Coordinates of C-alpha atoms in Angstrom, one line a residue:
M1 CA -47.0 8.0 87.0
Q2 CA -48.1 4.7 88.3
S3 CA -46.5 1.6 87.0
W4 CA -48.5 -1.0 85.0
E5 CA -48.6 -3.4 88.0
Q6 CA -50.1 -0.6 90.2
R7 CA -52.9 0.3 88.0
G8 CA -55.3 -2.4 89.0
P9 CA -58.2 -3.9 86.9
G10 CA -59.5 -0.6 85.7
A11 CA -56.1 0.4 84.3
A12 CA -55.8 -3.0 82.6
E13 CA -59.2 -2.5 81.0
E14 CA -58.2 1.0 79.8
L15 CA -54.9 -0.3 78.5
S16 CA -56.7 -3.0 76.6
A17 CA -58.9 -0.4 75.0
Q18 CA -55.9 1.7 74.1
H19 CA -54.3 -1.4 72.5
R20 CA -57.4 -1.9 70.4
G21 CA -57.0 1.8 69.3
T22 CA -60.5 2.7 70.5
P23 CA -60.8 5.3 73.4
R24 CA -63.2 4.4 76.0
P25 CA -66.1 6.8 76.3
G26 CA -65.8 9.3 79.2
R27 CA -62.2 8.7 79.7
A28 CA -59.1 10.4 78.5
S29 CA -56.9 8.5 76.1
L30 CA -53.5 7.8 77.5
R31 CA -52.2 6.9 74.0
A32 CA -49.4 9.2 72.7
P33 CA -49.7 10.7 69.3
Q34 CA -48.6 8.2 66.6
D35 CA -45.2 8.6 65.1
T36 CA -45.3 7.8 61.4
R37 CA -41.7 6.7 61.5
H38 CA -42.7 3.5 63.3
R39 CA -45.2 2.3 60.7
P40 CA -44.6 -1.0 59.0
A41 CA -42.5 -0.8 55.9
Q42 CA -45.2 -1.2 53.2
P43 CA -42.7 -1.5 50.2
L44 CA -40.9 -4.5 51.9
M45 CA -44.2 -6.3 52.3
S46 CA -45.0 -5.7 48.7
L47 CA -41.8 -7.6 47.7
L48 CA -42.8 -10.9 49.4
P49 CA -44.9 -12.2 46.5
M50 CA -42.0 -11.4 44.1
A51 CA -39.5 -13.2 46.4
S52 CA -41.8 -16.3 46.6
Q53 CA -41.9 -16.4 42.8
W54 CA -38.1 -16.3 42.6
I55 CA -37.9 -19.2 45.2
C56 CA -40.4 -21.3 43.2
A57 CA -38.4 -20.7 40.0
L58 CA -35.2 -21.7 41.7
A59 CA -36.7 -24.8 43.2
T60 CA -38.0 -25.8 39.8
A61 CA -34.6 -25.3 38.2
L62 CA -33.0 -27.5 40.8
A63 CA -35.5 -30.2 40.4
W64 CA -34.9 -30.2 36.6
G65 CA -31.2 -30.3 37.2
C66 CA -31.4 -33.3 39.6
A67 CA -33.7 -35.1 37.2
A68 CA -31.2 -34.5 34.4
A69 CA -28.3 -35.7 36.5
S70 CA -30.1 -38.8 37.6
S71 CA -31.2 -39.6 34.1
S72 CA -27.5 -39.5 33.0
S73 CA -26.5 -42.1 35.6
P74 CA -27.6 -45.7 34.7
R75 CA -30.0 -47.3 37.1
T76 CA -29.1 -50.8 35.9
A77 CA -26.2 -52.3 34.0
A78 CA -26.5 -54.4 30.8
A79 CA -26.0 -58.1 31.3
P80 CA -23.1 -60.1 29.7
Q81 CA -23.8 -62.0 26.5
D82 CA -23.3 -65.5 25.1
L83 CA -22.5 -67.4 28.3
H84 CA -21.4 -71.0 27.5
I85 CA -19.5 -73.9 29.0
T86 CA -17.0 -76.3 27.5
D87 CA -15.3 -79.5 28.8
P88 CA -11.5 -79.6 28.2
G89 CA -11.4 -83.2 29.4
L90 CA -9.9 -82.4 32.8
L91 CA -12.1 -84.6 35.0
G92 CA -14.7 -81.9 36.0
S93 CA -12.7 -78.7 35.5
L94 CA -14.9 -76.8 33.0
D95 CA -14.2 -73.6 31.1
I96 CA -16.9 -70.9 31.3
E97 CA -16.8 -67.9 28.9
W98 CA -19.0 -64.9 28.1
K99 CA -18.9 -61.7 26.2
P100 CA -19.1 -58.2 27.6
P101 CA -22.4 -56.3 27.6
P102 CA -23.1 -54.4 24.3
N103 CA -22.6 -50.9 25.8
A104 CA -19.5 -51.7 27.9
Q105 CA -17.3 -49.4 25.8
T106 CA -19.5 -46.3 26.5
F107 CA -18.7 -46.3 30.2
N108 CA -15.2 -44.9 30.1
D109 CA -15.5 -43.4 33.6
C110 CA -16.6 -46.7 35.2
T111 CA -15.0 -50.0 36.1
V112 CA -16.7 -53.0 34.5
K113 CA -16.3 -56.3 36.4
Y114 CA -18.3 -59.5 36.8
R115 CA -19.7 -61.6 39.6
F116 CA -19.5 -65.3 38.6
E117 CA -21.1 -68.0 40.7
H118 CA -21.2 -71.8 40.2
H119 CA -22.1 -75.1 41.9
S120 CA -23.2 -78.6 41.1
A121 CA -27.0 -79.2 41.1
G122 CA -28.2 -80.1 44.5
D123 CA -25.6 -78.0 46.4
R124 CA -27.1 -75.4 48.7
D125 CA -24.4 -72.8 48.4
W126 CA -22.9 -71.1 45.3
K127 CA -19.1 -70.5 45.0
V128 CA -18.4 -66.9 44.1
I129 CA -15.6 -65.4 42.0
F130 CA -15.2 -61.6 41.2
T131 CA -13.2 -61.0 38.0
K132 CA -12.6 -58.6 35.2
K133 CA -11.8 -61.4 32.8
L134 CA -14.2 -63.0 30.4
K135 CA -13.2 -66.6 31.1
V136 CA -13.2 -68.7 34.3
R137 CA -12.2 -72.4 35.0
A138 CA -14.0 -74.1 37.8
G139 CA -14.4 -77.6 39.2
F140 CA -17.7 -79.5 39.2
D141 CA -19.1 -83.0 40.1
L142 CA -19.7 -84.2 36.5
S143 CA -22.1 -86.8 37.8
R144 CA -24.5 -83.9 38.4
I145 CA -25.5 -80.9 36.3
A146 CA -23.1 -78.0 36.4
E147 CA -24.9 -74.7 37.0
V148 CA -23.3 -71.3 36.5
R149 CA -24.5 -67.7 36.4
V150 CA -22.8 -64.3 35.9
Q151 CA -23.8 -60.6 36.1
T152 CA -22.2 -57.3 35.3
L153 CA -21.0 -54.9 38.1
L154 CA -20.6 -51.2 37.1
E155 CA -19.1 -48.6 39.4
G156 CA -17.4 -45.2 39.0
R157 CA -18.1 -41.7 38.0
C158 CA -20.8 -42.7 35.5
T159 CA -22.8 -44.2 38.4
D160 CA -22.0 -41.5 40.9
G161 CA -19.8 -44.0 42.8
V162 CA -22.7 -46.4 43.4
E163 CA -22.3 -50.0 42.3
V164 CA -24.9 -50.9 39.7
Q165 CA -25.7 -54.6 38.9
S166 CA -27.2 -56.2 35.9
D167 CA -29.6 -59.1 35.7
W168 CA -28.2 -62.6 35.9
I169 CA -27.6 -64.8 32.9
Y170 CA -27.5 -68.6 33.3
A171 CA -26.0 -71.7 31.7
T172 CA -25.8 -75.4 32.5
F173 CA -23.7 -78.4 31.4
Q174 CA -24.0 -82.2 31.8
V175 CA -21.9 -85.0 30.5
P176 CA -23.7 -88.0 29.0
L177 CA -24.0 -90.5 31.9
Q178 CA -23.2 -94.2 31.3
G179 CA -24.1 -97.1 33.4
K180 CA -26.6 -97.3 36.4
L181 CA -26.2 -95.2 39.4
E182 CA -25.7 -98.3 41.6
S183 CA -22.6 -99.2 39.7
E184 CA -20.7 -96.1 40.9
V185 CA -18.1 -96.7 43.6
Q186 CA -19.3 -96.0 47.2
N187 CA -18.0 -94.5 50.4
F188 CA -15.3 -92.5 48.6
H189 CA -13.1 -90.9 51.3
C190 CA -9.7 -89.1 51.2
I191 CA -7.3 -87.9 53.9
Y192 CA -4.2 -85.7 53.4
H193 CA -1.8 -87.2 55.9
D194 CA 0.7 -84.8 57.5
W195 CA 0.5 -82.6 54.3
E196 CA 2.7 -85.3 52.7
Y197 CA 0.5 -87.8 50.9
L198 CA -3.2 -88.2 50.0
K199 CA -4.8 -91.5 50.6
C200 CA -8.3 -92.1 49.0
T201 CA -10.3 -95.3 49.5
W202 CA -13.7 -96.5 48.2
Q203 CA -15.9 -99.6 48.0
P204 CA -17.1 -101.3 44.8
G205 CA -20.5 -100.4 43.5
L206 CA -23.5 -102.6 44.3
L207 CA -23.9 -103.9 40.8
T208 CA -20.2 -104.6 40.0
P209 CA -18.8 -108.1 39.5
R210 CA -15.6 -109.2 41.2
S211 CA -13.7 -109.0 38.0
V212 CA -14.1 -105.2 38.0
R213 CA -10.9 -103.1 37.4
Y214 CA -10.9 -99.6 39.0
G215 CA -8.6 -96.7 38.0
L216 CA -8.2 -93.3 39.6
Y217 CA -7.3 -90.3 37.6
Y218 CA -6.5 -86.8 38.8
W219 CA -5.7 -83.3 37.6
Y220 CA -4.9 -79.9 39.0
E221 CA -3.8 -76.6 37.6
G222 CA -0.2 -77.0 36.4
L223 CA -0.6 -80.4 34.8
D224 CA -0.9 -80.7 31.1
H225 CA -3.4 -83.6 31.2
A226 CA -5.0 -86.0 33.6
V227 CA -2.7 -88.4 35.3
Q228 CA -3.5 -92.0 36.6
C229 CA -2.6 -93.2 40.1
D230 CA 0.4 -95.4 40.2
T231 CA 0.1 -96.7 43.8
Y232 CA -3.2 -98.6 44.4
V233 CA -4.5 -100.2 47.6
Q234 CA -6.0 -103.6 46.8
E235 CA -8.3 -106.1 48.5
H236 CA -8.9 -109.5 47.0
G237 CA -7.2 -108.3 43.9
V238 CA -9.5 -105.4 43.4
N239 CA -8.3 -101.7 43.6
I240 CA -10.1 -100.1 46.5
G241 CA -7.8 -97.1 47.1
C242 CA -5.0 -95.0 45.9
V243 CA -2.0 -93.2 47.5
L244 CA -0.8 -89.9 45.8
Q245 CA 2.5 -88.4 46.6
N246 CA 4.1 -85.1 45.9
L247 CA 1.0 -82.9 45.8
S248 CA 2.4 -79.8 47.3
Q249 CA 1.7 -77.9 44.0
A250 CA -1.9 -78.8 44.3
E251 CA -2.4 -77.3 47.7
Y252 CA -5.0 -74.5 47.8
K253 CA -6.2 -75.5 44.3
D254 CA -9.0 -77.6 43.0
L255 CA -8.0 -81.2 42.7
S256 CA -10.2 -83.0 40.2
I257 CA -10.6 -86.8 40.6
C258 CA -12.4 -89.4 38.6
V259 CA -12.7 -93.1 39.7
N260 CA -13.7 -95.2 36.7
G261 CA -14.4 -98.9 36.5
S262 CA -14.5 -101.4 33.6
V263 CA -15.9 -104.8 33.2
A264 CA -16.5 -106.8 30.0
T265 CA -20.2 -107.3 30.5
A266 CA -21.5 -103.8 31.4
L267 CA -20.9 -100.1 31.6
L268 CA -20.1 -98.6 35.0
R269 CA -20.8 -95.1 36.0
P270 CA -17.7 -93.1 36.9
L271 CA -17.3 -91.0 40.0
Y272 CA -16.3 -87.3 39.7
I273 CA -15.3 -85.2 42.6
T274 CA -13.3 -82.0 43.3
L275 CA -11.3 -81.7 46.5
R276 CA -9.2 -79.2 48.3
L277 CA -6.2 -80.8 50.0
H278 CA -5.9 -78.3 52.9
N279 CA -9.5 -79.2 54.0
L280 CA -8.6 -82.9 54.1
A281 CA -5.4 -82.5 56.2
K282 CA -4.9 -84.8 59.2
P283 CA -1.7 -84.2 61.3
S284 CA 0.1 -86.7 63.5
P285 CA -0.5 -86.5 67.3
P286 CA 1.4 -83.8 69.2
E287 CA 4.8 -85.0 70.5
Q288 CA 6.8 -84.8 73.7
L289 CA 3.9 -84.1 76.0
V290 CA 5.3 -83.1 79.4
V291 CA 3.3 -82.6 82.6
S292 CA 4.6 -80.9 85.7
M293 CA 3.3 -79.4 88.9
P294 CA 5.2 -76.2 89.7
A295 CA 2.8 -75.5 92.6
A296 CA 0.5 -77.6 94.7
Q297 CA -2.7 -76.6 92.9
E298 CA -1.1 -75.9 89.5
L299 CA -0.8 -78.3 86.6
H300 CA 1.5 -77.3 83.7
L301 CA 1.3 -78.9 80.2
A302 CA 3.8 -78.5 77.3
W303 CA 4.1 -80.3 74.0
T304 CA 5.7 -79.9 70.6
P305 CA 4.0 -79.8 67.1
P306 CA 4.0 -83.2 65.3
S307 CA 6.9 -83.9 62.9
G308 CA 6.4 -84.0 59.2
K309 CA 5.4 -81.3 56.7
T310 CA 2.4 -80.0 58.6
P311 CA 2.9 -76.2 59.0
S312 CA 3.2 -75.6 62.7
Q313 CA 1.4 -72.2 62.4
C314 CA -1.5 -74.0 60.9
L315 CA -2.3 -76.1 63.9
E316 CA -4.7 -75.8 66.8
Y317 CA -4.9 -78.1 69.8
E318 CA -7.6 -79.5 72.1
V319 CA -6.7 -80.4 75.6
Q320 CA -8.8 -82.7 77.7
L321 CA -8.6 -83.8 81.3
A322 CA -10.2 -86.6 83.3
E323 CA -10.7 -86.7 87.0
D324 CA -10.7 -90.4 87.7
D325 CA -8.2 -93.0 88.8
G326 CA -9.0 -95.6 86.1
E327 CA -8.5 -95.1 82.4
D328 CA -11.7 -97.1 81.6
K329 CA -13.7 -95.0 84.0
A330 CA -12.2 -91.6 82.9
S331 CA -14.8 -89.0 81.9
W332 CA -13.1 -86.6 79.6
A333 CA -13.8 -82.9 79.5
S334 CA -12.3 -80.3 77.1
V335 CA -10.6 -77.5 78.9
S336 CA -9.0 -75.6 76.1
T337 CA -8.8 -75.3 72.3
Q338 CA -5.8 -73.1 71.4
M339 CA -2.8 -72.6 69.1
E340 CA -0.2 -72.3 71.8
T341 CA 1.8 -75.4 72.9
T342 CA 1.6 -74.8 76.6
L343 CA -1.2 -74.6 79.1
T344 CA -1.4 -74.0 82.9
I345 CA -4.4 -75.3 84.8
Y346 CA -5.3 -74.3 88.3
R347 CA -7.1 -76.9 90.3
A348 CA -9.4 -76.7 93.3
N349 CA -8.2 -78.0 96.6
Q350 CA -10.3 -81.1 96.6
S351 CA -9.9 -82.0 92.9
H352 CA -7.3 -84.2 91.3
V353 CA -6.5 -85.0 87.6
S354 CA -6.1 -88.6 86.6
C355 CA -5.3 -88.2 82.9
V356 CA -4.4 -85.6 80.3
R357 CA -4.5 -85.9 76.5
V358 CA -3.9 -83.6 73.6
R359 CA -4.7 -83.7 69.8
G360 CA -4.3 -81.3 66.9
R361 CA -5.9 -80.3 63.6
T362 CA -5.6 -77.5 61.0
N363 CA -6.8 -74.2 62.3
I364 CA -9.3 -71.8 60.6
F365 CA -6.4 -69.6 59.3
C366 CA -5.3 -72.4 57.0
A367 CA -8.4 -74.4 56.1
D368 CA -12.2 -74.3 56.3
Q369 CA -12.2 -77.7 58.0
G370 CA -9.9 -80.6 58.8
F371 CA -9.5 -83.9 60.6
W372 CA -8.3 -84.2 64.2
S373 CA -5.2 -86.2 64.9
E374 CA -5.1 -89.1 67.2
W375 CA -4.9 -88.4 70.9
T376 CA -1.6 -88.5 72.7
Q377 CA -1.6 -91.3 75.2
E378 CA -2.7 -90.6 78.8
C379 CA 0.4 -89.3 80.6
F380 CA -0.5 -88.1 84.0
S381 CA -2.6 -89.2 87.0
G382 CA -2.9 -88.5 90.7
T383 CA -4.3 -90.6 93.5
D384 CA -3.9 -88.1 96.3
P385 CA -2.7 -84.5 96.8
K386 CA 0.8 -85.7 97.9
A387 CA 1.4 -88.1 95.0
T388 CA 1.8 -87.8 91.3
R389 CA 1.7 -90.8 88.9
I390 CA 3.3 -90.6 85.5
S391 CA 2.5 -93.4 83.0
F392 CA 4.7 -94.2 80.0
T393 CA 3.2 -96.3 77.2
S394 CA 4.7 -97.9 74.1
F395 CA 4.1 -94.7 72.3
I396 CA 6.6 -92.8 74.6
K397 CA 10.1 -92.8 73.2
P398 CA 13.0 -93.7 75.5
V399 CA 14.6 -90.3 74.9
W400 CA 11.6 -88.7 76.5
C401 CA 12.1 -90.7 79.6
Q402 CA 15.8 -89.8 79.6
A403 CA 15.0 -86.1 79.4
L404 CA 12.5 -86.4 82.3
M405 CA 14.9 -88.3 84.5
A406 CA 17.6 -85.7 83.7
A407 CA 15.3 -82.9 84.8
M408 CA 14.9 -84.7 88.1
G409 CA 18.6 -85.3 88.6
I410 CA 18.4 -89.1 88.1
C411 CA 20.8 -90.9 85.7
W412 CA 18.8 -94.1 85.4
C413 CA 16.1 -94.8 82.8
P414 CA 14.6 -98.1 81.8
A415 CA 14.6 -99.4 78.3
L416 CA 11.1 -99.2 76.7
Q417 CA 10.2 -101.8 74.1
V418 CA 7.4 -101.7 71.6
G419 CA 4.4 -103.7 72.7
S420 CA 5.2 -103.4 76.4
W421 CA 4.4 -100.7 78.9
F422 CA 5.8 -99.6 82.2
S423 CA 4.2 -97.5 84.9
Y424 CA 6.2 -95.7 87.6
T425 CA 4.9 -93.9 90.6
L426 CA 6.8 -90.7 91.5
N427 CA 5.9 -89.9 95.1
L428 CA 6.4 -86.3 95.9
L429 CA 6.7 -86.2 99.7
Q430 CA 5.5 -83.1 101.3
H431 CA 8.6 -82.6 103.4
S432 CA 11.2 -84.4 101.4
H433 CA 12.9 -84.3 98.0
S434 CA 13.5 -88.1 97.6
Y435 CA 12.0 -90.0 94.7
S436 CA 11.0 -93.7 94.5
F437 CA 9.9 -95.8 91.6
A438 CA 7.9 -99.1 91.6
P439 CA 6.5 -101.3 88.9
P440 CA 2.8 -101.3 88.3
V441 CA 0.5 -103.6 90.2
H442 CA -1.7 -105.6 87.9

């Protein structure tokens, strides 16, 4: 028998006719007798409509089940009730209370907590507190309207593990304002020096007479009542500042302050403000700055954290270099901001460094912001690749000079007096280890 490929067009035509089940006239049919065992299973085909009905019924049941399950889980939570604000007389620290939502007891399988937000009118951002309590104490600027809002947060088995929020409820508070706005003190400014004492200064209001008497009062959590400043800064007999000591218990808390004035002829508007000490910290400059050249094109800097109560782990430092021979002409460029107290700088062959300075401030791990310290004095300059000039100012202690001379193997060190300065040139000869010193040329 020929194969299918060997039959040609006529065979293909005949096979097509066989496939249609109709013999071609005048030709013998090549189709074998049909075997009934190979017929399609008719009973199975008849079950398909019944199977589709079962599938539809099952899908309907699942849909009803999902709808019932979703209807049992709350889509929204009920809001808290009776939000109100009271003033306990703590210079801007207000008490905010509310009651739980009416159906809070029905959700035994869920955690009920609250998102509380607050700010003084005019502030762009809201401060956020998450709590399970029904009372919060927060600080405000009482010269403006205090605005608060709170909502319920529901999460657990009753919500299928999804956090559900309620609508917000709002409340405001404002103390009766006295006096004109221009009578309020101006340019109020505070610095927390070395984490040891807080110094606040201000200027009298525009409409205040010279006979005004100002008083500063403060409060923080832990004090029973507001306390008055006992160390004032005066100018022409008028209090224009205050120094507060022993505030370590107020760190990382709201410090509420009020500056009030009194005169016999008029009412003055008080100033209310809430501070955070760690965001006002200003350290002293870094100490014992030492500059060395362990290699021809390498400059090594090292210093120690400032003395005082400033936590050393809370400091970061900025290092600046100037490539010029004159201090007045120096153009400073920052090369590093770091928490380490050492730095190695690699210089190009044609470059030279005239001055180096370092300052510090509180880093982001301990505060949101802070004040930079004063710079250390310029301590290093170079006029050519073979010479290094080290300048000592009145801010350099004699013990530093002694330590540097000891490192060089020299037992002589001049006495440095406050108000005077000396400059010495250390000539590092390329083929010699001798050292020479000369007074500065003015």
